[in-house]
């Protein structure tokens, strides 16, 4: 009896999956792989049910003889374990990002004479509907909100990219690459930066763009994406306003707000001590955190305390003291910021904080110490890495250069070769 293998990474079974099982059954004993949470997150979809629930679902299907957990999207672990004679998959993996996975599997099978069977992908109304429903489910506030906490437990490090509009939100939502390890990869969440949101409006990053306007930006992003959102909440403002905003953000489906321990006129941290900036007292800032946590209605929302001691040159001891105090006040995470060119002070903070506290998530923003890798940061106990401003900084110079070139040439022909064809930009946006 031959062994036939197929891997599912879905929470909902539709005609397409049943068709694959029917095909697989013709070749022998059918083993279905349940792609693990960690790998599902990296490659295609965020799971809305647990691994156990998915395994039970696949086991209940007619024609399935066995279900196993597959913990490597490239199939290495499973092929080594069961040496299937056939791997069956929808033929949609012959194209796009998944092509790399197919090529890898083909190589693994070739070693011992195994074969791939590509089954024509089922393009039907009911399949489309199920896929759409899953996407819509993920965009609902209660699913989106809790997804950040889930990601922290499911992935080695949560990778966050800034978004300041619907379009940049779409880029963070949809960009998928073949990583260095041959696996697909994508960003896990979005950061709505005060710097980028202000810059996009042509305004300075001094809490001048008010919460009503920040909420509009978030709403634009929410309308076209499903990934979780972390809001840069600046200082959190007055405690009386902060508690109100916590409720609003929860209701919208935002996963976390990060507030920084500064008071008075806030300036961007990357100015450091070049401008006057005042750090709040531990007592005041702790009280703000506690008030926010008290106002919160859901269990999922996170209030993360951002410590500015290293930015304001107040020393490591002060930073650590604040981290312990803010955690005791109820903070769900600590963001430690630095504007040094080297990551050493961040490593030192993380190592020392981890000696005192093994669990509280640590967030970092490697803008100036950008040589550091996500893996290095994770090895020092970091849970969330935020790329805080790169999309904005990428777009700005190209727009400025284009404007200059058109002015000089008195026409647009010279810039056209480096622009996205207008037909492509029209197609970039999905229609319902
Ligand atoms: C932001 O992105 O607005 C931040 C991070 O607060 S930083 O600009 O590095 O202060
Ligand atoms: Mg900011």
Short mmCIF file of C-alpha atoms and ligand atoms in Angstrom, two decimals:
data_model
loop_
_atom_site.label_atom_id
_atom_site.label_comp_id
_atom_site.label_asym_id
_atom_site.label_seq_id
_atom_site.Cartn_x
_atom_site.Cartn_y
_atom_site.Cartn_z
CA UNK A 1 0.00 0.00 0.00
CA UNK A 2 1.49 3.37 -1.05
CA UNK A 3 1.54 6.37 1.30
CA UNK A 4 -0.02 9.56 -0.01
CA UNK A 5 0.54 12.83 1.79
CA UNK A 6 -1.17 16.18 1.64
CA UNK A 7 -0.76 19.17 3.93
CA UNK A 8 -3.63 21.44 5.00
CA UNK A 9 -3.26 24.92 6.43
CA UNK A 10 -6.91 25.81 6.81
CA UNK A 11 -9.50 26.27 9.55
CA UNK A 12 -12.41 25.61 7.21
CA UNK A 13 -12.83 22.69 4.81
CA UNK A 14 -14.25 23.48 1.38
CA UNK A 15 -14.80 21.60 -1.92
CA UNK A 16 -11.17 22.14 -2.90
CA UNK A 17 -9.86 20.20 0.12
CA UNK A 18 -12.39 17.39 -0.38
CA UNK A 19 -11.34 17.15 -4.02
CA UNK A 20 -7.70 16.76 -2.96
CA UNK A 21 -8.59 13.92 -0.58
CA UNK A 22 -10.61 12.19 -3.32
CA UNK A 23 -7.61 12.38 -5.66
CA UNK A 24 -5.18 11.28 -2.95
CA UNK A 25 -7.31 8.24 -2.10
CA UNK A 26 -6.77 6.87 -5.63
CA UNK A 27 -3.05 6.52 -4.92
CA UNK A 28 -3.11 4.78 -1.52
CA UNK A 29 -3.30 5.41 2.21
CA UNK A 30 -4.00 9.11 2.88
CA UNK A 31 -2.00 10.95 5.55
CA UNK A 32 -2.98 14.59 6.08
CA UNK A 33 -0.52 17.02 7.61
CA UNK A 34 -1.79 19.79 9.84
CA UNK A 35 0.56 22.75 9.37
CA UNK A 36 1.61 24.05 12.80
CA UNK A 37 0.53 27.48 14.05
CA UNK A 38 4.06 28.85 13.84
CA UNK A 39 4.46 27.85 10.19
CA UNK A 40 0.94 28.87 9.18
CA UNK A 41 1.66 32.37 10.47
CA UNK A 42 4.85 32.62 8.40
CA UNK A 43 3.49 31.38 5.14
CA UNK A 44 -0.14 31.95 4.45
CA UNK A 45 -2.86 32.43 6.98
CA UNK A 46 -3.27 33.18 10.62
CA UNK A 47 -5.11 30.27 12.30
CA UNK A 48 -8.44 31.09 13.93
CA UNK A 49 -8.68 27.64 15.53
CA UNK A 50 -6.11 25.69 17.56
CA UNK A 51 -3.82 22.96 16.22
CA UNK A 52 -5.87 20.40 18.18
CA UNK A 53 -9.12 21.63 16.64
CA UNK A 54 -7.68 21.52 13.14
CA UNK A 55 -6.31 18.00 13.66
CA UNK A 56 -9.76 16.84 14.86
CA UNK A 57 -11.40 18.53 11.86
CA UNK A 58 -9.11 16.80 9.35
CA UNK A 59 -9.51 13.46 11.14
CA UNK A 60 -13.27 13.67 10.73
CA UNK A 61 -13.05 13.80 6.91
CA UNK A 62 -14.01 10.77 4.88
CA UNK A 63 -11.01 9.17 3.17
CA UNK A 64 -8.41 10.40 5.68
CA UNK A 65 -6.47 7.55 7.31
CA UNK A 66 -4.15 9.52 9.57
CA UNK A 67 -3.40 13.10 10.59
CA UNK A 68 0.02 14.31 11.74
CA UNK A 69 1.39 17.71 12.72
CA UNK A 70 3.74 19.25 10.13
CA UNK A 71 6.08 21.75 11.76
CA UNK A 72 8.07 22.82 8.72
CA UNK A 73 6.40 24.55 5.79
CA UNK A 74 9.08 23.08 3.49
CA UNK A 75 7.95 19.53 4.44
CA UNK A 76 11.46 18.36 5.59
CA UNK A 77 10.34 16.95 8.97
CA UNK A 78 7.39 15.08 7.55
CA UNK A 79 9.15 13.64 4.47
CA UNK A 80 11.96 12.36 6.68
CA UNK A 81 9.41 10.76 9.00
CA UNK A 82 6.98 9.06 6.64
CA UNK A 83 8.72 8.96 3.22
CA UNK A 84 5.47 9.38 1.25
CA UNK A 85 5.30 7.88 -2.22
CA UNK A 86 3.14 10.80 -3.33
CA UNK A 87 2.63 14.38 -2.19
CA UNK A 88 -0.69 15.75 -3.43
CA UNK A 89 -1.35 19.52 -3.64
CA UNK A 90 -3.56 21.97 -5.53
CA UNK A 91 -1.75 23.10 -8.69
CA UNK A 92 -1.90 26.73 -7.54
CA UNK A 93 1.48 26.13 -5.85
CA UNK A 94 3.13 25.96 -9.28
CA UNK A 95 3.00 29.76 -9.33
CA UNK A 96 3.62 32.71 -7.03
CA UNK A 97 5.37 32.62 -3.67
CA UNK A 98 4.47 28.94 -3.03
CA UNK A 99 6.45 27.83 -6.10
CA UNK A 100 9.62 27.81 -3.94
CA UNK A 101 7.96 25.33 -1.54
CA UNK A 102 6.97 23.06 -4.43
CA UNK A 103 10.52 23.09 -5.84
CA UNK A 104 11.92 22.20 -2.42
CA UNK A 105 9.49 19.31 -1.94
CA UNK A 106 10.24 18.02 -5.44
CA UNK A 107 13.94 17.93 -4.53
CA UNK A 108 13.28 16.02 -1.30
CA UNK A 109 11.09 13.45 -3.07
CA UNK A 110 13.53 12.94 -5.95
CA UNK A 111 16.13 11.47 -3.56
CA UNK A 112 14.07 8.31 -3.05
CA UNK A 113 11.76 8.36 -6.08
CA UNK A 114 8.69 10.01 -4.52
CA UNK A 115 6.39 12.05 -6.74
CA UNK A 116 4.30 15.21 -6.66
CA UNK A 117 0.69 15.02 -7.85
CA UNK A 118 -0.71 18.43 -8.79
CA UNK A 119 -4.51 18.46 -8.59
CA UNK A 120 -6.29 21.22 -10.57
CA UNK A 121 -7.19 23.97 -8.11
CA UNK A 122 -10.92 24.26 -7.43
CA UNK A 123 -12.07 27.71 -8.52
CA UNK A 124 -15.71 27.71 -7.43
CA UNK A 125 -18.08 30.22 -5.89
CA UNK A 126 -18.28 28.23 -2.64
CA UNK A 127 -14.47 28.03 -2.31
CA UNK A 128 -14.21 31.77 -2.94
CA UNK A 129 -16.89 32.40 -0.34
CA UNK A 130 -15.14 30.32 2.34
CA UNK A 131 -11.83 32.11 1.70
CA UNK A 132 -13.56 35.47 1.87
CA UNK A 133 -15.40 34.57 5.06
CA UNK A 134 -12.12 33.55 6.71
CA UNK A 135 -10.54 36.85 5.74
CA UNK A 136 -13.52 38.79 7.04
CA UNK A 137 -13.42 36.86 10.31
CA UNK A 138 -9.78 37.86 10.79
CA UNK A 139 -10.61 41.52 10.19
CA UNK A 140 -13.29 41.58 12.90
CA UNK A 141 -12.25 43.58 15.99
CA UNK A 142 -12.37 40.65 18.43
CA UNK A 143 -10.12 38.46 16.23
CA UNK A 144 -7.70 41.20 15.24
CA UNK A 145 -7.35 42.52 18.80
CA UNK A 146 -6.31 39.21 20.38
CA UNK A 147 -4.00 38.25 17.54
CA UNK A 148 -0.99 40.14 18.93
CA UNK A 149 -1.03 38.21 22.21
CA UNK A 150 -1.40 34.97 20.21
CA UNK A 151 1.54 35.90 17.99
CA UNK A 152 3.76 36.56 21.01
CA UNK A 153 3.22 32.98 22.18
CA UNK A 154 3.24 31.37 18.73
CA UNK A 155 6.28 32.92 17.01
CA UNK A 156 9.91 33.36 18.07
CA UNK A 157 9.72 37.11 17.38
CA UNK A 158 6.81 39.29 16.21
CA UNK A 159 7.88 41.38 13.20
CA UNK A 160 6.09 44.70 12.91
CA UNK A 161 6.23 47.20 10.04
CA UNK A 162 4.94 50.77 10.09
CA UNK A 163 1.80 51.70 8.18
CA UNK A 164 0.46 55.24 7.88
CA UNK A 165 -2.33 54.83 5.29
CA UNK A 166 -4.56 52.26 3.64
CA UNK A 167 -1.93 51.73 0.93
CA UNK A 168 1.01 51.17 3.30
CA UNK A 169 -1.30 48.93 5.36
CA UNK A 170 -1.87 46.83 2.23
CA UNK A 171 1.87 46.56 1.66
CA UNK A 172 2.39 45.25 5.20
CA UNK A 173 -0.60 42.94 4.83
CA UNK A 174 0.37 41.40 1.50
CA UNK A 175 4.13 41.43 1.11
CA UNK A 176 5.44 37.84 1.14
CA UNK A 177 9.03 36.80 0.32
CA UNK A 178 11.12 33.65 0.10
CA UNK A 179 13.35 34.03 3.15
CA UNK A 180 17.04 33.08 3.32
CA UNK A 181 16.10 29.71 4.79
CA UNK A 182 13.93 29.01 1.72
CA UNK A 183 10.75 29.52 3.72
CA UNK A 184 8.13 32.14 2.99
CA UNK A 185 7.99 35.09 5.33
CA UNK A 186 5.84 38.12 6.01
CA UNK A 187 5.24 40.81 8.61
CA UNK A 188 3.04 39.90 11.57
CA UNK A 189 1.61 43.28 12.55
CA UNK A 190 1.48 47.02 11.85
CA UNK A 191 2.85 49.99 13.79
CA UNK A 192 0.97 53.24 13.48
CA UNK A 193 3.86 55.58 14.20
CA UNK A 194 3.33 59.13 15.48
CA UNK A 195 6.34 60.21 13.41
CA UNK A 196 5.04 58.78 10.13
CA UNK A 197 1.40 59.72 10.73
CA UNK A 198 2.51 63.32 11.43
CA UNK A 199 5.01 63.40 8.55
CA UNK A 200 2.36 62.17 6.13
CA UNK A 201 0.28 65.17 7.13
CA UNK A 202 3.27 67.50 6.77
CA UNK A 203 3.29 68.19 10.52
CA UNK A 204 5.93 67.84 13.27
CA UNK A 205 5.91 64.84 15.62
CA UNK A 206 4.86 66.79 18.73
CA UNK A 207 1.39 65.36 19.49
CA UNK A 208 -0.01 68.07 17.22
CA UNK A 209 -1.88 65.48 15.13
CA UNK A 210 -4.62 64.74 17.63
CA UNK A 211 -6.24 61.43 18.54
CA UNK A 212 -9.29 62.03 16.33
CA UNK A 213 -6.99 62.30 13.33
CA UNK A 214 -4.87 59.30 14.44
CA UNK A 215 -8.09 57.25 14.70
CA UNK A 216 -8.97 58.20 11.12
CA UNK A 217 -5.61 56.83 9.95
CA UNK A 218 -6.20 53.62 11.91
CA UNK A 219 -9.66 53.31 10.41
CA UNK A 220 -8.27 53.66 6.86
CA UNK A 221 -5.84 50.82 7.63
CA UNK A 222 -8.44 48.65 9.34
CA UNK A 223 -10.78 48.87 6.36
CA UNK A 224 -8.36 47.07 4.03
CA UNK A 225 -6.29 44.77 6.26
CA UNK A 226 -6.55 41.98 8.84
CA UNK A 227 -3.18 42.08 10.65
CA UNK A 228 -2.97 43.38 14.21
CA UNK A 229 -2.25 47.03 14.93
CA UNK A 230 0.03 48.55 17.57
CA UNK A 231 -0.59 52.25 18.08
CA UNK A 232 2.18 54.64 19.00
CA UNK A 233 0.18 56.50 21.64
CA UNK A 234 2.86 59.17 22.30
CA UNK A 235 2.65 60.15 26.01
CA UNK A 236 -0.93 58.92 26.28
CA UNK A 237 -1.90 62.55 27.01
CA UNK A 238 -3.95 63.39 30.08
CA UNK A 239 -4.92 60.32 32.10
CA UNK A 240 -8.56 61.42 31.83
CA UNK A 241 -8.23 61.28 28.02
CA UNK A 242 -6.11 58.14 27.98
CA UNK A 243 -8.73 55.98 29.72
CA UNK A 244 -11.29 57.06 27.17
CA UNK A 245 -8.96 56.33 24.27
CA UNK A 246 -8.20 52.84 25.60
CA UNK A 247 -11.89 51.95 25.24
CA UNK A 248 -12.06 53.44 21.74
CA UNK A 249 -8.99 51.52 20.58
CA UNK A 250 -10.29 48.25 22.03
CA UNK A 251 -13.61 48.73 20.29
CA UNK A 252 -11.86 49.34 16.96
CA UNK A 253 -9.86 46.13 17.29
CA UNK A 254 -6.43 47.70 17.92
CA UNK A 255 -4.25 45.19 19.81
CA UNK A 256 -1.95 47.45 21.78
CA UNK A 257 -1.05 51.01 22.59
CA UNK A 258 2.49 51.97 23.53
CA UNK A 259 2.81 55.08 25.68
CA UNK A 260 6.10 56.76 26.54
CA UNK A 261 7.11 58.14 29.92
CA UNK A 262 7.50 61.75 28.88
CA UNK A 263 5.52 64.79 29.91
CA UNK A 264 5.03 68.31 28.58
CA UNK A 265 5.73 69.04 24.91
CA UNK A 266 6.76 65.70 23.40
CA UNK A 267 9.52 65.68 20.79
CA UNK A 268 10.61 62.68 18.77
CA UNK A 269 12.97 60.38 20.71
CA UNK A 270 15.54 60.32 17.93
CA UNK A 271 16.37 63.96 18.86
CA UNK A 272 17.49 62.61 22.26
CA UNK A 273 19.00 65.36 24.43
CA UNK A 274 19.43 67.78 21.49
CA UNK A 275 16.02 69.23 22.41
CA UNK A 276 14.32 69.84 25.75
CA UNK A 277 12.29 66.77 26.74
CA UNK A 278 11.02 65.91 30.21
CA UNK A 279 10.65 62.41 31.55
CA UNK A 280 7.56 61.79 33.67
CA UNK A 281 7.95 60.66 37.30
CA UNK A 282 7.63 56.93 37.96
CA UNK A 283 4.59 57.63 40.19
CA UNK A 284 2.68 59.69 37.61
CA UNK A 285 3.37 57.37 34.72
CA UNK A 286 2.57 54.26 36.76
CA UNK A 287 -0.75 55.85 37.75
CA UNK A 288 -1.54 56.46 34.06
CA UNK A 289 -0.85 52.80 33.23
CA UNK A 290 -2.97 51.57 36.13
CA UNK A 291 -5.86 53.86 35.14
CA UNK A 292 -5.67 52.57 31.55
CA UNK A 293 -5.70 48.94 32.68
CA UNK A 294 -8.67 49.63 34.92
CA UNK A 295 -10.60 51.21 32.05
CA UNK A 296 -9.93 48.29 29.72
CA UNK A 297 -12.88 45.98 29.05
CA UNK A 298 -11.41 43.10 27.03
CA UNK A 299 -8.70 40.68 28.20
CA UNK A 300 -6.78 40.95 24.97
CA UNK A 301 -5.83 44.61 24.69
CA UNK A 302 -2.27 45.49 25.74
CA UNK A 303 -0.91 48.67 27.28
CA UNK A 304 2.84 48.73 26.76
CA UNK A 305 5.06 51.13 28.69
CA UNK A 306 7.87 52.80 26.76
CA UNK A 307 10.92 53.81 28.74
CA UNK A 308 12.87 56.88 27.61
CA UNK A 309 15.69 56.70 30.21
CA UNK A 310 18.37 55.66 27.69
CA UNK A 311 17.21 58.25 25.14
CA UNK A 312 17.37 60.97 27.81
CA UNK A 313 20.69 59.64 29.21
CA UNK A 314 19.31 58.81 32.64
CA UNK A 315 21.22 55.54 32.85
CA UNK A 316 20.59 51.80 32.85
CA UNK A 317 19.60 51.60 36.50
CA UNK A 318 16.85 54.17 36.00
CA UNK A 319 15.57 52.26 32.95
CA UNK A 320 15.46 48.97 34.87
CA UNK A 321 13.82 50.56 37.91
CA UNK A 322 11.10 51.98 35.69
CA UNK A 323 10.60 48.66 33.88
CA UNK A 324 9.92 46.91 37.18
CA UNK A 325 7.65 49.72 38.43
CA UNK A 326 5.62 49.94 35.20
CA UNK A 327 5.15 46.18 35.12
CA UNK A 328 3.96 46.28 38.72
CA UNK A 329 1.54 49.07 37.73
CA UNK A 330 -0.03 46.69 35.19
CA UNK A 331 1.88 47.26 31.93
CA UNK A 332 1.48 44.29 29.57
CA UNK A 333 4.86 44.88 27.98
CA UNK A 334 7.94 47.10 28.08
CA UNK A 335 9.36 49.00 25.15
CA UNK A 336 12.96 50.07 25.61
CA UNK A 337 14.27 52.68 23.21
CA UNK A 338 17.77 53.78 22.29
CA UNK A 339 19.30 56.04 19.66
CA UNK A 340 22.81 54.61 19.93
CA UNK A 341 24.40 53.30 16.73
CA UNK A 342 25.26 50.00 18.45
CA UNK A 343 22.75 47.65 20.12
CA UNK A 344 24.85 46.99 23.27
CA UNK A 345 22.79 49.09 25.69
CA UNK A 346 19.60 47.44 24.42
CA UNK A 347 21.15 43.98 24.92
CA UNK A 348 22.29 44.98 28.43
CA UNK A 349 18.82 46.22 29.35
CA UNK A 350 17.12 43.10 28.00
CA UNK A 351 19.56 40.70 29.70
CA UNK A 352 19.19 42.47 33.06
CA UNK A 353 15.41 42.79 32.79
CA UNK A 354 15.10 39.12 31.85
CA UNK A 355 17.01 38.18 35.04
CA UNK A 356 14.21 39.86 37.01
CA UNK A 357 11.26 39.10 34.72
CA UNK A 358 11.12 36.12 32.38
CA UNK A 359 7.70 36.76 30.89
CA UNK A 360 6.73 40.39 30.29
CA UNK A 361 7.09 41.00 26.55
CA UNK A 362 9.93 43.31 25.47
CA UNK A 363 9.53 45.58 22.44
CA UNK A 364 12.39 47.29 20.59
CA UNK A 365 12.66 49.72 17.67
CA UNK A 366 16.00 49.21 15.90
CA UNK A 367 16.11 52.41 13.82
CA UNK A 368 19.60 53.68 14.68
CA UNK A 369 21.14 50.29 15.63
CA UNK A 370 19.80 48.78 12.42
CA UNK A 371 22.59 46.23 11.92
CA UNK A 372 21.05 44.01 14.58
CA UNK A 373 19.00 41.03 13.38
CA UNK A 374 15.67 39.84 14.71
CA UNK A 375 17.35 36.58 15.82
CA UNK A 376 19.99 38.43 17.85
CA UNK A 377 17.33 40.52 19.55
CA UNK A 378 15.23 37.43 20.26
CA UNK A 379 18.26 35.74 21.83
CA UNK A 380 18.32 38.60 24.37
CA UNK A 381 14.66 38.05 25.21
CA UNK A 382 13.03 40.52 22.79
CA UNK A 383 9.50 39.53 21.70
CA UNK A 384 8.47 42.32 19.32
CA UNK A 385 10.65 44.13 16.76
CA UNK A 386 9.20 47.29 15.19
CA UNK A 387 10.46 48.76 11.92
CA UNK A 388 9.07 52.18 12.79
CA UNK A 389 9.51 54.45 9.79
CA UNK A 390 11.13 52.67 6.83
CA UNK A 391 8.18 52.74 4.39
CA UNK A 392 7.74 56.49 4.85
CA UNK A 393 11.47 57.10 4.46
CA UNK A 394 11.54 54.96 1.33
CA UNK A 395 8.68 56.78 -0.38
CA UNK A 396 9.62 60.38 0.42
CA UNK A 397 12.92 60.70 -1.50
CA UNK A 398 11.49 59.01 -4.60
CA UNK A 399 8.48 61.34 -4.65
CA UNK A 400 10.71 64.39 -4.21
CA UNK A 401 13.10 63.28 -6.97
CA UNK A 402 10.18 62.63 -9.34
CA UNK A 403 8.76 66.10 -8.69
CA UNK A 404 12.17 67.68 -9.39
CA UNK A 405 12.68 65.75 -12.63
CA UNK A 406 9.27 66.73 -14.02
CA UNK A 407 9.96 70.38 -13.17
CA UNK A 408 13.30 70.25 -14.96
CA UNK A 409 12.07 68.42 -18.08
CA UNK A 410 8.72 70.24 -18.36
CA UNK A 411 7.15 66.86 -19.06
CA UNK A 412 6.73 63.44 -17.42
CA UNK A 413 8.38 61.18 -20.02
CA UNK A 414 11.81 61.16 -18.31
CA UNK A 415 10.47 59.74 -15.02
CA UNK A 416 8.10 57.20 -16.52
CA UNK A 417 10.51 54.23 -16.68
CA UNK A 418 10.90 54.16 -12.90
CA UNK A 419 7.20 54.51 -12.14
CA UNK A 420 4.70 51.73 -11.59
CA UNK A 421 2.60 51.35 -14.78
CA UNK A 422 -0.75 53.07 -14.18
CA UNK A 423 -2.58 49.85 -15.11
CA UNK A 424 -0.78 48.05 -12.28
CA UNK A 425 -1.67 50.68 -9.73
CA UNK A 426 -5.33 50.37 -10.68
CA UNK A 427 -5.15 46.59 -10.19
CA UNK A 428 -3.26 46.86 -6.92
CA UNK A 429 -6.44 47.44 -5.01
CA UNK A 430 -8.91 44.57 -4.65
CA UNK A 431 -12.52 45.14 -5.56
CA UNK A 432 -15.13 43.36 -3.51
C1 LIG B 1 7.55 56.69 16.09
O1 LIG B 1 7.67 55.89 15.15
O2 LIG B 1 6.84 57.69 16.03
C2 LIG B 1 8.25 56.42 17.34
C3 LIG B 1 9.50 55.67 17.32
O3 LIG B 1 7.81 56.90 18.36
S1 LIG B 1 10.78 56.85 17.22
O4 LIG B 1 10.54 57.69 16.06
O5 LIG B 1 12.03 56.13 17.11
O6 LIG B 1 10.74 57.64 18.45
MG1 LIG B 2 6.31 58.32 18.09
#
